[in-house]
Coordinates of C-alpha atoms and ligand atoms in Angstrom, one line a residue:
X1398 CA 0.0 0.0 0.0
X1399 CA 1.2 3.5 -0.9
X1400 CA 1.5 6.4 1.5
X1401 CA -0.7 9.4 1.1
X1402 CA 1.4 12.1 -0.6
X1403 CA 1.5 15.9 -0.5
X1404 CA 3.1 17.7 -3.4
X1405 CA 5.2 20.8 -2.7
X1406 CA 5.7 22.9 -5.8
X1407 CA 8.9 24.8 -5.5
X1408 CA 8.9 28.5 -6.6
X1409 CA 12.5 29.1 -5.4
X1410 CA 11.9 30.3 -1.8
X1411 CA 14.6 29.8 0.8
X1412 CA 12.4 27.8 3.2
X1413 CA 11.2 25.1 0.8
X1414 CA 12.9 22.2 2.4
X1415 CA 11.7 23.4 5.7
X1416 CA 8.1 23.1 4.5
X1417 CA 8.7 19.5 3.5
X1418 CA 10.3 18.7 6.8
X1419 CA 7.4 20.2 8.7
X1420 CA 4.8 18.2 6.7
X1421 CA 6.7 15.0 7.3
X1422 CA 6.9 15.8 11.0
X1423 CA 3.1 15.7 10.9
X1424 CA 3.5 12.1 9.7
X1425 CA 2.4 12.9 6.1
X1426 CA 4.7 12.0 3.2
X1427 CA 5.6 14.8 0.8
X1428 CA 8.0 15.7 -2.0
X1429 CA 9.4 18.9 -3.3
X1430 CA 9.1 19.2 -7.1
X1431 CA 9.9 22.0 -9.6
X1432 CA 7.1 24.5 -10.1
X1433 CA 6.8 23.6 -13.8
X1434 CA 5.8 20.0 -13.2
X1435 CA 3.3 19.2 -16.0
X1436 CA -0.4 18.6 -15.3
X1437 CA -0.1 15.0 -16.4
X1438 CA 2.8 14.4 -14.0
X1439 CA 0.8 16.1 -11.2
X1440 CA -2.2 13.9 -12.0
X1441 CA -0.1 10.8 -12.0
X1442 CA 1.5 11.8 -8.7
X1443 CA -2.1 11.8 -7.3
X1444 CA -1.5 14.3 -4.4
X1445 CA -3.6 14.5 -1.4
X1446 CA -2.9 18.3 -1.3
X1447 CA -0.6 20.8 -3.0
X1448 CA 1.5 23.4 -1.3
X1449 CA 2.9 26.4 -3.3
X1450 CA 6.1 27.6 -1.7
X1451 CA 7.4 31.2 -1.4
X1452 CA 9.8 32.6 -3.9
X1453 CA 11.8 35.7 -4.7
X1454 CA 9.7 36.9 -7.6
X1455 CA 6.7 39.2 -8.1
X1456 CA 3.7 37.3 -9.6
X1457 CA 2.9 40.2 -12.0
X1458 CA 6.5 40.3 -13.4
X1459 CA 6.6 38.9 -17.0
X1460 CA 9.1 36.1 -16.3
X1461 CA 7.7 35.0 -12.9
X1462 CA 7.2 31.3 -12.4
X1463 CA 3.7 29.9 -12.7
X1464 CA 2.3 26.4 -12.3
X1465 CA 0.3 24.7 -15.0
X1466 CA -3.1 26.5 -14.8
X1467 CA -4.9 23.1 -14.8
X1468 CA -3.7 22.6 -11.2
X1469 CA -6.7 24.7 -10.1
X1470 CA -9.2 22.3 -11.7
X1471 CA -8.0 19.1 -10.1
X1472 CA -10.2 19.3 -7.1
X1473 CA -7.2 19.0 -4.9
X1474 CA -6.8 21.4 -1.9
X1475 CA -4.0 24.0 -2.3
X1476 CA -2.1 26.0 0.3
X1477 CA -0.2 29.0 -1.0
X1478 CA 2.6 30.4 1.1
X1479 CA 3.8 33.9 0.6
X1480 CA 4.6 34.0 -3.2
X1481 CA 2.4 31.0 -3.5
X1482 CA -0.5 32.9 -1.8
X1483 CA 0.0 35.8 -4.2
X1484 CA -0.1 33.3 -7.1
X1485 CA -3.5 32.0 -6.0
X1486 CA -4.8 35.5 -5.8
X1487 CA -3.2 36.7 -9.1
X1488 CA -4.2 33.7 -11.2
X1489 CA -7.7 33.3 -9.9
X1490 CA -8.8 36.9 -10.6
X1491 CA -7.5 39.0 -7.7
X1492 CA -5.0 41.9 -7.9
X1493 CA -1.5 41.8 -6.5
X1494 CA 0.6 44.9 -6.4
X1495 CA 3.8 46.2 -5.0
X1496 CA 3.1 47.6 -1.6
X1497 CA 2.9 51.3 -2.2
X1498 CA 4.2 52.6 1.0
X1499 CA 6.7 50.8 3.3
X1500 CA 4.1 50.2 6.0
X1501 CA 2.3 47.5 3.9
X1502 CA 5.7 45.8 3.3
X1503 CA 6.4 43.4 6.1
X1504 CA 9.4 41.7 7.3
X1505 CA 10.0 39.7 10.5
X1506 CA 7.8 38.9 13.4
X1507 CA 4.3 40.4 13.0
X1508 CA 1.3 40.3 15.3
X1509 CA -1.5 38.8 13.2
X1510 CA -5.2 38.3 13.8
X1511 CA -7.0 35.2 12.5
X1512 CA -10.6 34.3 11.7
X1513 CA -10.7 31.0 13.5
X1514 CA -13.8 29.8 11.7
X1515 CA -11.4 29.2 8.7
X1516 CA -10.3 25.6 8.8
X1517 CA -6.7 26.5 8.5
X1518 CA -6.8 28.4 11.8
X1519 CA -9.3 26.3 13.6
X1520 CA -8.6 25.7 17.3
X1521 CA -5.9 28.3 17.4
X1522 CA -5.8 31.7 19.3
X1523 CA -7.3 34.6 17.5
X1524 CA -4.1 36.5 17.5
X1525 CA -0.5 35.4 17.5
X1526 CA 2.9 36.2 16.0
X1527 CA 3.8 35.2 12.4
X1528 CA 6.9 35.5 10.3
X1529 CA 6.5 37.8 7.3
X1530 CA 8.7 38.5 4.4
X1531 CA 6.9 40.1 1.5
X1532 CA 7.0 43.3 -0.5
X1533 CA 3.9 42.7 -2.6
X1534 CA 0.4 42.6 -1.2
X1535 CA -3.1 41.5 -2.4
X1536 CA -5.0 44.7 -3.2
X1537 CA -8.1 42.6 -4.2
X1538 CA -8.9 39.0 -3.5
X1539 CA -10.4 36.8 -6.2
X1540 CA -14.1 36.0 -6.4
X1541 CA -15.1 33.1 -4.1
X1542 CA -12.3 34.0 -1.6
X1543 CA -12.7 35.7 1.7
X1544 CA -10.2 37.3 4.1
X1545 CA -9.1 35.1 6.9
X1546 CA -6.2 36.9 8.6
X1547 CA -4.8 40.5 8.8
X1548 CA -2.0 42.4 10.5
X1549 CA -1.9 46.0 11.5
X1550 CA -0.2 47.0 8.3
X1551 CA -1.9 44.6 5.9
X1552 CA -5.6 43.7 5.7
X1553 CA -5.0 40.7 3.4
X1554 CA -2.6 38.4 5.3
X1555 CA -4.7 35.3 4.8
X1556 CA -7.3 34.3 2.2
X1557 CA -9.5 31.2 1.7
X1558 CA -12.1 29.7 -0.6
X1559 CA -13.4 26.9 1.5
X1560 CA -15.6 25.6 -1.3
X1561 CA -12.6 24.8 -3.6
X1562 CA -10.3 24.3 -0.5
X1563 CA -7.8 26.9 -1.6
X1564 CA -6.0 28.7 1.2
X1565 CA -3.3 31.3 1.2
X1566 CA -1.1 33.0 3.8
X1567 CA 1.4 35.8 3.3
X1568 CA 3.5 34.6 6.2
X1569 CA 5.7 31.5 6.6
X1570 CA 4.0 28.9 8.7
X1571 CA 7.0 26.6 8.3
X1572 CA 9.5 28.7 10.3
X1573 CA 9.6 28.5 14.1
X1574 CA 9.1 32.2 14.5
X1575 CA 5.5 31.7 13.4
X1576 CA 4.0 30.7 16.8
X1577 CA 1.3 28.3 15.6
X1578 CA 2.7 27.6 12.2
X1579 CA 3.0 23.9 12.6
X1580 CA -0.6 23.6 13.8
X1581 CA -1.7 25.5 10.7
X1582 CA 0.1 23.1 8.5
X1583 CA -1.4 20.2 10.5
X1584 CA -4.8 21.7 10.0
X1585 CA -4.2 21.9 6.3
X1586 CA -3.1 18.3 6.2
X1587 CA -5.6 16.7 8.5
X1588 CA -8.7 19.0 8.5
X1589 CA -8.6 20.1 4.9
X1590 CA -6.8 17.4 2.9
X1591 CA -8.0 14.5 5.1
X1592 CA -4.6 13.1 5.9
X1593 CA -4.5 9.9 8.1
X1594 CA -0.8 10.3 9.2
X1595 CA 0.5 7.1 7.6
X1596 CA 4.2 8.2 7.4
X1597 CA 6.3 6.7 10.2
X1598 CA 9.8 5.4 10.2
X1599 CA 8.8 2.0 11.5
X1600 CA 6.6 1.6 8.5
X1601 CA 9.2 3.0 6.2
X1602 CA 11.8 0.5 7.5
X1603 CA 9.5 -2.5 6.8
X1604 CA 8.7 -1.3 3.3
X1605 CA 12.2 -0.4 2.4
X1606 CA 13.5 -3.8 3.5
X1607 CA 10.8 -5.5 1.4
X1608 CA 11.7 -3.3 -1.6
X1609 CA 15.5 -3.9 -1.2
X1610 CA 14.9 -7.7 -1.0
X1611 CA 12.7 -7.7 -4.1
X1612 CA 15.2 -5.7 -6.0
X1613 CA 18.5 -7.2 -4.9
X1614 CA 17.3 -10.9 -5.0
X1615 CA 20.5 -13.0 -4.7
X1616 CA 22.7 -10.1 -5.8
X1617 CA 25.8 -8.7 -4.2
X1618 CA 25.8 -5.1 -2.7
X1619 CA 28.8 -2.9 -2.0
X1620 CA 28.8 0.2 0.2
X1621 CA 31.5 2.6 1.3
X1622 CA 30.9 3.1 5.0
X1623 CA 32.3 6.3 6.4
X1624 CA 30.9 6.1 9.9
X1625 CA 28.8 9.2 9.4
X1626 CA 25.1 9.0 10.1
X1627 CA 23.9 8.6 6.5
X1628 CA 26.2 5.8 5.3
X1629 CA 25.8 4.0 8.7
X1630 CA 22.0 4.0 8.5
X1631 CA 22.1 2.9 4.8
X1632 CA 24.4 0.1 5.8
X1633 CA 22.2 -1.0 8.7
X1634 CA 19.1 -1.0 6.5
X1635 CA 20.9 -3.1 3.8
X1636 CA 22.3 -5.4 6.5
X1637 CA 18.8 -6.0 7.8
X1638 CA 17.5 -6.6 4.3
X1639 CA 20.2 -8.7 2.7
X1640 CA 22.7 -9.6 5.4
X1641 CA 25.7 -11.5 4.1
X1642 CA 25.1 -10.3 0.5
X1643 CA 26.3 -6.9 1.7
X1644 CA 30.0 -5.9 1.8
X1645 CA 30.9 -2.7 3.5
X1646 CA 34.3 -1.1 3.0
X1647 CA 35.3 1.1 5.8
X1648 CA 38.4 3.1 5.0
X1649 CA 40.0 4.2 8.3
X1650 CA 42.3 7.0 7.1
X1651 CA 43.7 7.6 10.6
X1652 CA 42.0 11.0 10.6
X1653 CA 39.1 9.8 12.7
X1654 CA 38.2 11.1 16.2
X1655 CA 39.2 9.1 19.3
X1656 CA 37.8 5.5 19.3
X1657 CA 35.7 6.3 16.3
X1658 CA 36.9 3.5 14.0
X1659 CA 36.3 0.9 16.7
X1660 CA 32.8 2.3 17.5
X1661 CA 31.8 1.9 13.9
X1662 CA 33.0 -1.6 13.7
X1663 CA 31.2 -2.5 17.0
X1664 CA 27.9 -1.0 15.8
X1665 CA 27.8 -3.5 12.9
X1666 CA 28.9 -6.5 14.9
X1667 CA 25.4 -7.8 15.3
X1668 CA 24.8 -8.2 11.6
X1669 CA 26.1 -11.0 9.5
X1670 CA 27.7 -8.8 6.8
X1671 CA 31.2 -8.6 5.3
X1672 CA 32.8 -5.6 6.9
X1673 CA 36.2 -4.8 5.6
X1674 CA 38.0 -2.3 7.7
X1675 CA 41.1 -0.9 5.9
X1676 CA 43.6 0.6 8.4
X1677 CA 45.4 3.1 6.1
X1678 CA 46.7 5.6 8.5
X1679 CA 50.3 5.2 7.3
X1680 CA 49.3 5.6 3.7
X1681 CA 47.4 8.8 4.2
X1682 CA 50.1 10.3 6.5
X1683 CA 52.8 9.5 3.9
X1684 CA 50.8 11.1 1.1
X1685 CA 50.1 14.2 3.3
X1686 CA 53.6 14.7 4.6
X1687 CA 54.7 18.3 4.3
X1688 CA 51.4 19.4 2.9
X1689 CA 50.0 22.6 4.5
X1690 CA 47.5 24.0 2.1
X1691 CA 43.9 23.0 3.0
X1692 CA 42.6 22.4 -0.5
X1693 CA 45.6 20.4 -1.4
X1694 CA 45.1 18.3 1.7
X1695 CA 41.5 17.7 0.8
X1696 CA 42.5 16.7 -2.7
X1697 CA 45.1 14.2 -1.5
X1698 CA 42.7 12.7 1.1
X1699 CA 40.0 12.3 -1.5
X1700 CA 42.3 10.7 -4.0
X1701 CA 43.9 8.3 -1.5
X1702 CA 40.4 7.3 -0.4
X1703 CA 39.4 6.5 -3.9
X1704 CA 42.6 4.5 -4.5
X1705 CA 41.9 2.3 -1.4
X1706 CA 38.4 1.8 -2.4
X1707 CA 39.5 0.9 -5.9
X1708 CA 41.9 -1.7 -4.5
X1709 CA 39.2 -3.3 -2.4
X1710 CA 36.7 -3.1 -5.2
X1711 CA 39.1 -5.1 -7.4
X1712 CA 39.5 -7.7 -4.7
X1713 CA 35.7 -8.1 -4.4
X1714 CA 35.3 -8.3 -8.1
X1715 CA 32.0 -7.4 -9.7
X1716 CA 29.0 -6.5 -7.6
X1717 CA 25.4 -6.1 -8.7
X1718 CA 24.6 -3.0 -6.7
X1719 CA 26.6 0.0 -5.3
X1720 CA 24.7 1.4 -2.4
X1721 CA 25.0 5.1 -1.3
X1722 CA 23.7 7.1 1.7
X1723 CA 22.4 9.9 -0.4
X1724 CA 19.7 11.8 1.5
X1725 CA 16.8 14.0 0.3
X1726 CA 18.4 17.4 0.8
X1727 CA 21.2 16.3 -1.6
X1728 CA 18.5 15.4 -4.1
X1729 CA 16.1 18.4 -4.1
X1730 CA 16.7 20.8 -6.9
X1731 CA 16.2 24.2 -5.5
X1732 CA 15.9 25.8 -8.8
X1733 CA 18.6 28.3 -7.8
X1734 CA 22.1 28.5 -9.2
X1735 CA 24.9 26.7 -7.4
X1736 CA 26.2 28.6 -4.5
X1737 CA 29.9 29.6 -4.8
X1738 CA 32.2 26.8 -3.9
X1739 CA 34.0 28.0 -0.8
X1740 CA 35.6 24.7 0.1
X1741 CA 35.7 21.6 -2.1
X1742 CA 33.7 19.1 0.0
X1743 CA 35.1 15.7 -0.4
X1744 CA 32.2 13.5 0.6
X1745 CA 33.1 9.9 1.3
X1746 CA 30.7 7.8 -0.6
X1747 CA 31.1 9.6 -3.9
X1748 CA 30.5 7.5 -7.0
X1749 CA 33.5 5.3 -7.8
X1750 CA 33.3 4.5 -11.5
X1751 CA 36.0 1.8 -11.4
X1752 CA 33.9 -0.7 -9.4
X1753 CA 32.1 -2.9 -11.7
X1754 CA 28.4 -2.7 -10.8
X1755 CA 25.1 -2.8 -12.5
X1756 CA 23.0 -0.3 -10.6
X1757 CA 23.0 2.1 -7.7
X1758 CA 20.8 1.8 -4.7
X1759 CA 20.1 4.8 -2.5
X1760 CA 17.6 3.7 0.1
X1761 CA 17.6 7.0 2.0
X1762 CA 17.1 9.1 -1.1
X1763 CA 13.7 10.4 0.0
X1764 CA 14.5 11.0 3.7
X1765 CA 15.5 14.1 5.7
X1766 CA 18.3 13.9 8.2
X1767 CA 15.9 13.7 11.2
X1768 CA 14.1 10.8 9.5
X1769 CA 17.4 9.1 8.8
X1770 CA 18.3 9.3 12.5
X1771 CA 14.9 7.9 13.4
X1772 CA 15.3 5.1 11.0
X1773 CA 18.7 4.4 12.5
X1774 CA 17.1 4.0 15.9
X1775 CA 14.4 1.7 14.4
X1776 CA 17.3 -0.4 13.1
X1777 CA 18.9 -0.6 16.5
X1778 CA 22.0 1.5 15.8
X1779 CA 23.5 3.0 19.0
X1780 CA 22.6 6.6 19.9
X1781 CA 26.1 7.9 19.6
X1782 CA 26.1 6.9 15.9
X1783 CA 22.6 8.0 15.1
X1784 CA 23.1 11.4 16.8
X1785 CA 26.7 11.9 15.5
X1786 CA 27.3 15.5 14.5
X1787 CA 28.5 16.2 11.0
X1788 CA 32.1 15.2 10.5
X1789 CA 33.9 16.3 7.4
X1790 CA 35.1 13.5 5.0
X1791 CA 38.8 14.6 5.4
X1792 CA 38.3 14.3 9.1
X1793 CA 40.9 15.7 11.5
X1794 CA 43.1 16.3 8.4
X1795 CA 41.5 19.7 8.2
X1796 CA 41.4 20.3 11.9
X1797 CA 45.1 20.1 12.4
X1798 CA 46.0 23.4 10.9
X1799 CA 49.0 23.2 8.6
X1800 CA 51.2 20.1 8.3
X1801 CA 49.9 16.9 9.7
X1802 CA 51.8 14.5 11.9
X1803 CA 50.7 11.5 13.9
X1804 CA 51.7 13.3 17.1
X1805 CA 49.6 16.3 16.3
X1806 CA 46.7 14.1 15.4
X1807 CA 46.9 12.2 18.7
X1808 CA 47.1 15.4 20.6
X1809 CA 44.1 16.7 18.9
X1810 CA 42.2 13.5 19.4
X1811 CA 42.7 13.7 23.2
X1812 CA 41.7 17.4 23.4
X1813 CA 38.7 16.9 21.2
X1814 CA 37.5 13.9 23.3
X1815 CA 37.7 16.0 26.4
X1816 CA 35.7 18.8 24.8
X1817 CA 33.1 16.3 23.7
X1818 CA 32.9 14.7 27.1
X1819 CA 32.4 18.0 28.9
X1820 CA 29.8 19.2 26.3
X1821 CA 27.8 16.0 26.8
X1822 CA 28.2 16.2 30.6
X1823 CA 26.7 19.7 30.5
X1824 CA 23.8 18.5 28.4
X1825 CA 24.8 20.7 25.6
X1826 CA 25.3 18.0 23.0
X1827 CA 21.6 18.2 22.2
X1828 CA 21.8 21.9 21.7
X1829 CA 25.0 22.5 19.7
X1830 CA 24.9 21.5 16.1
X1831 CA 28.6 21.1 15.7
X1832 CA 31.4 21.3 18.1
X1833 CA 35.0 20.2 18.0
X1834 CA 38.6 21.1 18.8
X1835 CA 41.2 22.1 16.3
X1836 CA 44.9 22.2 16.7
X1837 CA 46.3 25.5 15.7
X1838 CA 49.8 25.8 14.2
X1839 CA 50.7 28.4 16.8
X1840 CA 52.9 27.8 19.7
X1841 CA 53.1 30.2 22.5
X1842 CA 54.8 30.7 25.9
X1843 CA 53.3 29.5 29.1
X1844 CA 54.2 28.6 32.6
X1845 CA 53.6 25.3 34.2
X1846 CA 54.9 24.5 37.7
X1847 CA 58.0 26.5 37.8
X1848 CA 59.0 26.0 34.2
X1849 CA 58.5 27.9 31.0
X1850 CA 56.6 26.0 28.3
X1851 CA 56.4 26.6 24.6
X1852 CA 53.5 24.6 23.4
X1853 CA 50.5 24.5 21.0
X1854 CA 47.2 26.3 21.3
X1855 CA 44.0 24.3 20.9
X1856 CA 41.1 26.2 19.5
X1857 CA 37.5 25.2 20.4
X1858 CA 34.7 25.7 18.0
X1859 CA 31.0 25.3 18.7
X1860 CA 28.2 26.5 16.5
X1861 CA 24.4 26.7 16.4
X1862 CA 23.0 26.4 12.9
X1863 CA 20.1 24.9 11.0
X1864 CA 21.6 24.6 7.6
X1865 CA 25.4 24.9 8.1
X1866 CA 25.4 27.6 5.4
X1867 CA 25.3 30.2 8.1
X1868 CA 26.1 29.7 11.8
X1869 CA 26.4 31.5 15.0
X1870 CA 29.1 30.7 17.6
X1871 CA 27.5 29.1 20.6
X1872 CA 27.3 30.9 23.9
X1873 CA 28.7 28.0 26.0
X1874 CA 28.6 28.9 29.7
X1875 CA 32.0 30.1 31.0
X1876 CA 32.2 27.4 33.6
X1877 CA 31.9 24.7 31.0
X1878 CA 34.6 26.3 28.9
X1879 CA 36.7 26.6 32.0
X1880 CA 36.4 22.9 32.8
X1881 CA 37.4 22.0 29.2
X1882 CA 40.4 24.4 29.3
X1883 CA 41.7 23.1 32.7
X1884 CA 41.3 19.5 31.6
X1885 CA 43.0 20.0 28.3
X1886 CA 46.1 21.8 29.6
X1887 CA 46.4 19.3 32.4
X1888 CA 45.7 16.1 30.5
X1889 CA 47.1 16.7 27.0
X1890 CA 50.8 17.1 26.9
X1891 CA 52.0 19.6 24.4
X1892 CA 49.1 22.1 24.9
X1893 CA 49.4 25.1 27.1
X1894 CA 46.7 27.4 25.8
X1895 CA 43.0 26.9 24.9
X1896 CA 41.1 29.5 22.7
X1897 CA 37.4 29.8 22.0
X1898 CA 36.3 30.9 18.5
X1899 CA 33.7 33.7 18.7
X1900 CA 33.3 34.2 15.0
X1901 CA 30.0 33.6 13.1
X1902 CA 29.8 32.2 9.6
X1903 CA 30.0 34.3 7.6
X1904 CA 32.6 35.7 7.7
X1905 CA 34.4 32.6 9.1
X1906 CA 33.6 29.1 8.1
X1907 CA 32.7 26.4 10.6
X1908 CA 35.9 24.4 10.0
X1909 CA 39.2 26.2 10.2
X1910 CA 40.5 25.0 6.9
Ligands
LIG134 P1 32.3 25.0 6.5 O1 33.7 24.9 7.1 O2 32.4 25.1 5.0 O3 31.5 23.7 6.9 O4 31.6 26.2 7.1 C1 30.2 23.5 6.6 C2 29.9 22.1 7.0 O5 30.5 21.2 6.1 C3 31.4 20.4 6.7 N1 32.6 20.2 5.9 C4 32.9 19.2 5.1 N2 32.3 18.0 4.9 N3 33.9 17.4 3.4 C5 32.8 17.1 4.1 O6 32.2 16.0 3.9 C6 34.7 18.5 3.6 O7 35.7 18.7 3.0 C7 34.1 19.5 4.5 N4 34.5 20.7 4.9 C8 33.6 21.2 5.7 C9 31.7 21.0 8.1 O8 32.1 20.1 9.0 C10 30.4 21.7 8.4 O9 29.5 20.7 8.9

């Protein structure tokens, strides 16, 4: 049996993935598709409801994106958000104009009043805060529609045609700043579209396993296991589905955090799969000897990784399927141009074309990160693996600033482990999105006991972010920083100074290299 599906038509807004995540959090499956999806495709998709996202354009501009006009005759409920709301209005006979004076333009948190007899706002307070970001406004609403929300500056914040089940809001219900946004989406899904809430990870696991078995049959599957959340969950799912037909190659490049390699190995001990762990520290360190420049390091690590994988691939011979831990955010086309490449991200698990395989399997391709973690739990992976923070493919190779040596790596591993321990002890591991220690290439003078020291400085970095494109430095309590600092200088030989990075991204990046 198929899940009920909601279709999100993407008009290029910045929160589009967030809408999809919120819908899925309501236990309703949805997908983000380009706005110009054809009517036949939409029909074939058979959506329970359609959401039009926001977007940067003005609906009356000549080249603005529009959906196939047939979408309004499908008899399927539509929710338009921001630009999507203006589309509904513009295309169904209303009038959208540029806000004449600045007061009708709205940006940020805005007190909003709702007509709670409208199904979208049913059961919610009559007034609450919403997150606005629009320069256009609806001067006249289309026939059949009525107003359902307003703010002080704008009389047309919400519109609805309950007969046709078309609803529009100028604000963004998907962002947390909109106090009751999630309930509004829930109302759209359950009250208006008639969702039953059939999207759960337990269910997904069962179906995915059936599908994998049906597809793979007696075939052989190969997967590059990095120890990150995505490849680990993909491996666990395949292990559950096809057991010994699965071979995982885990390249330990010696740039892992403390105990990480062993933890990954242990996590998979309960499955009867072929796990090949290649301990290649020496190879990587030799290739990296004397190299200081970050992009050069990344390139070498990427290349060596591929070489090791290639060697193992040859030993294994031909396989039927190459599995990858690609997840949904990697798949969604935003419709926007590529952002400038600031750092070349070497993602372990890239496509090796030298392994002889027939087909690729990407069992997490439609899942968001939160869902991947939930699936990992369903599969019985340990919490430390499932909740693992992002860790760059080149590992500690880009956290030891400048030239790499085994000694420096060991020193960093110890300092980083202390930082992680103290962060967890303070309960901050659930709050911080990424935190780690880096070893600077600066040595400075200190005093220990009666003696002068001339040792390295460790830099601590902790950030809060939702997308890793921008980030703020985390306000870790001073006493936690103090405990970390005292422990590092006492327990890690060769370090006499601990620094905390108080720079946001931009202008800094999250990693130091
Ligand atoms: P930056 O440093 O660019 O990092 O602000 C953003 C996020 O990406 C991770 N990162 C990498 N991930 N290969 C990866 O797989 C890389 O080379 C790489 N460099 C940075 C970083 O840890 C952060 O989560």
